Amino acid sequence: MSVTTGTLDTTLAPPSSPEPGPGSGPVRRGRPVASTAALIGKKILGALFVIWAAASITFLIQSLLPGDRATLLLNQQTGQVQERSAEELAPINEQFGFDDPLLVQYVTFLGGLLRGDLGTSYTLYQPVTTVIGDQIVPTLVLTFTALAVAWALAIVLLLLTARRAPWVSRIFSGLESAAAALPQYWLGIILLVVFSLWLGLFPVVSGSGTAGLVLPALTLGIPLAGFLAQVMRAEFERTLDEPFVLTARARGMSDGGVRLRHVLRHSLLPGLSLTGWAVGAQFSAAVIAENVFARPGLGRVLVTAVNGRDLPVVCGVVMLVALVYVITNLIVDTAYILVDPRLKEAA
């Protein structure tokens, strides 16, 4: 009887949801691992494609700009704009490979990238990696300081204004939208004029000190804070109505304690999902802030290279910005795949 019943149960069970058996466990456990690896592999391939595309675009920019590169470089070195003879240009063409076919130059360029070689600066005669490496630390410090400022401002705004009086929410929602739309270059000039020139609270030339970091960090952090607060506000207000929040209030927890201990951590996820984009955006925007506040970093390197037509340095900075975007987004995407089972199932 038991054998017959077991046969009937197996026959009547829906094909889409089979009964667990001795052999089914390992197969079902293996599926998420395989799908996770496949999804992470797709992300890595996509990241490599973006890096290759950025490298190819920078090469084309370097190669197809009007004017003979050897002539431009020699005129820049001598400070004289004039036609140059083939004998004068030959050493430069040989040194930088300007006379090689375009395909050969492209393969050489990609090969250098694979070795971590971005070429040699036309004006400084130093490896581009050295030129960038000497100035990347101030840019990274500004990037992550601005990111911390943005998160701090966004969290304070949410804790103090979400689900308050209707007029309070409307006013601060409008301020968040306005802050998110602020052009960073314009905001930096306003902060510089008001707090450095008029009030004298901060140095006009930022330098590398702590005081010189405040205004550039606010320049980058305020627009991002407005955007993060906008993204997280809806989730924050929705979480305020969750049963576990109502239970915490019923047990006598203060409003501030409920917001800080229970609601905030559940509303951070939408903002955290943008972390990869935010790091890349702040890193590239740091170039703007460094020039507004005369702060050392890659921004000044880039402007000097653009003014001097030092194309390898320009391309190196552009490639670095693209690499930061790709790596940070890849890390965030991979973390989400590992912790969110819904993404594993979707794969």
PDB file of C-alpha atoms in Angstrom, residues 167-276:
ATOM      1  CA  TRP A 167       4.952  72.227   4.755  1.00  0.00           C
ATOM      2  CA  VAL A 168       8.286  71.040   6.178  1.00  0.00           C
ATOM      3  CA  SER A 169       8.385  68.043   3.837  1.00  0.00           C
ATOM      4  CA  ARG A 170       7.434  70.187   0.845  1.00  0.00           C
ATOM      5  CA  ILE A 171      10.067  72.825   1.564  1.00  0.00           C
ATOM      6  CA  PHE A 172      12.901  70.370   2.070  1.00  0.00           C
ATOM      7  CA  SER A 173      11.867  68.206  -0.861  1.00  0.00           C
ATOM      8  CA  GLY A 174      12.112  71.329  -3.002  1.00  0.00           C
ATOM      9  CA  LEU A 175      15.506  72.180  -1.517  1.00  0.00           C
ATOM     10  CA  GLU A 176      16.737  68.668  -2.269  1.00  0.00           C
ATOM     11  CA  SER A 177      15.652  69.009  -5.896  1.00  0.00           C
ATOM     12  CA  ALA A 178      17.326  72.412  -6.164  1.00  0.00           C
ATOM     13  CA  ALA A 179      20.553  71.117  -4.602  1.00  0.00           C
ATOM     14  CA  ALA A 180      20.650  68.100  -6.915  1.00  0.00           C
ATOM     15  CA  ALA A 181      20.339  70.394  -9.944  1.00  0.00           C
ATOM     16  CA  LEU A 182      23.096  72.819  -8.898  1.00  0.00           C
ATOM     17  CA  PRO A 183      25.984  73.054 -11.397  1.00  0.00           C
ATOM     18  CA  GLN A 184      29.103  72.227  -9.411  1.00  0.00           C
ATOM     19  CA  TYR A 185      31.261  74.808 -11.161  1.00  0.00           C
ATOM     20  CA  TRP A 186      28.757  77.573 -10.378  1.00  0.00           C
ATOM     21  CA  LEU A 187      28.325  76.392  -6.777  1.00  0.00           C
ATOM     22  CA  GLY A 188      32.079  76.316  -6.266  1.00  0.00           C
ATOM     23  CA  ILE A 189      32.468  79.907  -7.440  1.00  0.00           C
ATOM     24  CA  ILE A 190      29.624  81.061  -5.139  1.00  0.00           C
ATOM     25  CA  LEU A 191      31.165  79.317  -2.124  1.00  0.00           C
ATOM     26  CA  LEU A 192      34.592  80.719  -2.973  1.00  0.00           C
ATOM     27  CA  VAL A 193      33.313  84.291  -3.270  1.00  0.00           C
ATOM     28  CA  VAL A 194      31.149  84.189  -0.127  1.00  0.00           C
ATOM     29  CA  PHE A 195      33.281  82.204   2.323  1.00  0.00           C
ATOM     30  CA  SER A 196      36.783  83.048   1.072  1.00  0.00           C
ATOM     31  CA  LEU A 197      36.634  86.546  -0.439  1.00  0.00           C
ATOM     32  CA  TRP A 198      33.807  88.145   1.575  1.00  0.00           C
ATOM     33  CA  LEU A 199      33.950  86.387   4.945  1.00  0.00           C
ATOM     34  CA  GLY A 200      37.569  85.252   4.843  1.00  0.00           C
ATOM     35  CA  LEU A 201      36.769  81.977   6.623  1.00  0.00           C
ATOM     36  CA  PHE A 202      38.686  79.767   4.210  1.00  0.00           C
ATOM     37  CA  PRO A 203      41.777  80.291   2.031  1.00  0.00           C
ATOM     38  CA  VAL A 204      41.254  81.478  -1.532  1.00  0.00           C
ATOM     39  CA  VAL A 205      43.879  79.017  -2.766  1.00  0.00           C
ATOM     40  CA  SER A 206      42.980  75.709  -1.181  1.00  0.00           C
ATOM     41  CA  GLY A 207      46.361  74.030  -1.185  1.00  0.00           C
ATOM     42  CA  SER A 208      46.542  70.628   0.463  1.00  0.00           C
ATOM     43  CA  GLY A 209      45.567  71.504   4.047  1.00  0.00           C
ATOM     44  CA  THR A 210      42.398  70.563   5.900  1.00  0.00           C
ATOM     45  CA  ALA A 211      40.942  74.074   5.707  1.00  0.00           C
ATOM     46  CA  GLY A 212      41.401  74.029   1.955  1.00  0.00           C
ATOM     47  CA  LEU A 213      39.400  70.803   1.708  1.00  0.00           C
ATOM     48  CA  VAL A 214      36.141  72.143   3.186  1.00  0.00           C
ATOM     49  CA  LEU A 215      34.801  74.255   0.317  1.00  0.00           C
ATOM     50  CA  PRO A 216      35.759  71.811  -2.477  1.00  0.00           C
ATOM     51  CA  ALA A 217      34.113  68.970  -0.524  1.00  0.00           C
ATOM     52  CA  LEU A 218      30.936  71.032  -0.060  1.00  0.00           C
ATOM     53  CA  THR A 219      30.973  71.928  -3.752  1.00  0.00           C
ATOM     54  CA  LEU A 220      30.844  68.257  -4.679  1.00  0.00           C
ATOM     55  CA  GLY A 221      28.859  67.018  -1.688  1.00  0.00           C
ATOM     56  CA  ILE A 222      25.837  69.353  -1.678  1.00  0.00           C
ATOM     57  CA  PRO A 223      24.426  68.340  -5.102  1.00  0.00           C
ATOM     58  CA  LEU A 224      24.999  64.659  -4.363  1.00  0.00           C
ATOM     59  CA  ALA A 225      23.360  65.017  -0.939  1.00  0.00           C
ATOM     60  CA  GLY A 226      20.239  66.455  -2.547  1.00  0.00           C
ATOM     61  CA  PHE A 227      20.097  63.574  -4.991  1.00  0.00           C
ATOM     62  CA  LEU A 228      20.636  60.887  -2.339  1.00  0.00           C
ATOM     63  CA  ALA A 229      17.992  62.406  -0.062  1.00  0.00           C
ATOM     64  CA  GLN A 230      15.520  62.423  -2.947  1.00  0.00           C
ATOM     65  CA  VAL A 231      16.234  58.776  -3.724  1.00  0.00           C
ATOM     66  CA  MET A 232      15.919  57.605  -0.102  1.00  0.00           C
ATOM     67  CA  ARG A 233      13.027  59.790   1.097  1.00  0.00           C
ATOM     68  CA  ALA A 234      10.237  57.665  -0.390  1.00  0.00           C
ATOM     69  CA  GLU A 235      11.687  54.475   1.122  1.00  0.00           C
ATOM     70  CA  PHE A 236      12.213  56.222   4.471  1.00  0.00           C
ATOM     71  CA  GLU A 237       8.600  57.398   4.629  1.00  0.00           C
ATOM     72  CA  ARG A 238       7.298  53.998   3.528  1.00  0.00           C
ATOM     73  CA  THR A 239       9.320  52.269   6.247  1.00  0.00           C
ATOM     74  CA  LEU A 240       7.775  54.552   8.879  1.00  0.00           C
ATOM     75  CA  ASP A 241       4.486  52.671   8.328  1.00  0.00           C
ATOM     76  CA  GLU A 242       5.967  49.180   8.644  1.00  0.00           C
ATOM     77  CA  PRO A 243       4.590  46.964  11.460  1.00  0.00           C
ATOM     78  CA  PHE A 244       7.955  46.620  13.206  1.00  0.00           C
ATOM     79  CA  VAL A 245       8.202  50.416  13.411  1.00  0.00           C
ATOM     80  CA  LEU A 246       4.707  50.698  14.876  1.00  0.00           C
ATOM     81  CA  THR A 247       5.632  47.985  17.377  1.00  0.00           C
ATOM     82  CA  ALA A 248       8.744  49.889  18.431  1.00  0.00           C
ATOM     83  CA  ARG A 249       6.667  53.023  18.992  1.00  0.00           C
ATOM     84  CA  ALA A 250       4.098  51.037  20.998  1.00  0.00           C
ATOM     85  CA  ARG A 251       6.894  49.851  23.273  1.00  0.00           C
ATOM     86  CA  GLY A 252       7.709  53.441  24.120  1.00  0.00           C
ATOM     87  CA  MET A 253      10.717  54.125  21.885  1.00  0.00           C
ATOM     88  CA  SER A 254      11.149  57.805  21.049  1.00  0.00           C
ATOM     89  CA  ASP A 255      10.564  59.118  17.544  1.00  0.00           C
ATOM     90  CA  GLY A 256      14.252  59.897  17.119  1.00  0.00           C
ATOM     91  CA  GLY A 257      15.239  56.427  18.289  1.00  0.00           C
ATOM     92  CA  VAL A 258      12.783  54.775  15.898  1.00  0.00           C
ATOM     93  CA  ARG A 259      14.072  56.815  12.967  1.00  0.00           C
ATOM     94  CA  LEU A 260      17.728  56.269  13.766  1.00  0.00           C
ATOM     95  CA  ARG A 261      17.723  52.635  14.917  1.00  0.00           C
ATOM     96  CA  HIS A 262      15.010  51.069  12.776  1.00  0.00           C
ATOM     97  CA  VAL A 263      13.907  53.218   9.855  1.00  0.00           C
ATOM     98  CA  LEU A 264      17.227  54.612   8.641  1.00  0.00           C
ATOM     99  CA  ARG A 265      19.016  51.339   7.975  1.00  0.00           C
ATOM    100  CA  HIS A 266      16.081  50.017   5.933  1.00  0.00           C
ATOM    101  CA  SER A 267      15.942  53.154   3.789  1.00  0.00           C
ATOM    102  CA  LEU A 268      19.655  53.255   2.920  1.00  0.00           C
ATOM    103  CA  LEU A 269      19.490  50.526   0.268  1.00  0.00           C
ATOM    104  CA  PRO A 270      18.327  52.772  -2.629  1.00  0.00           C
ATOM    105  CA  GLY A 271      21.195  55.150  -1.896  1.00  0.00           C
ATOM    106  CA  LEU A 272      23.748  52.384  -1.460  1.00  0.00           C
ATOM    107  CA  SER A 273      22.784  50.989  -4.854  1.00  0.00           C
ATOM    108  CA  LEU A 274      24.095  54.248  -6.354  1.00  0.00           C
ATOM    109  CA  THR A 275      27.450  54.089  -4.581  1.00  0.00           C
ATOM    110  CA  GLY A 276      29.369  52.912  -7.636  1.00  0.00           C
TER     111      GLY A 276
END
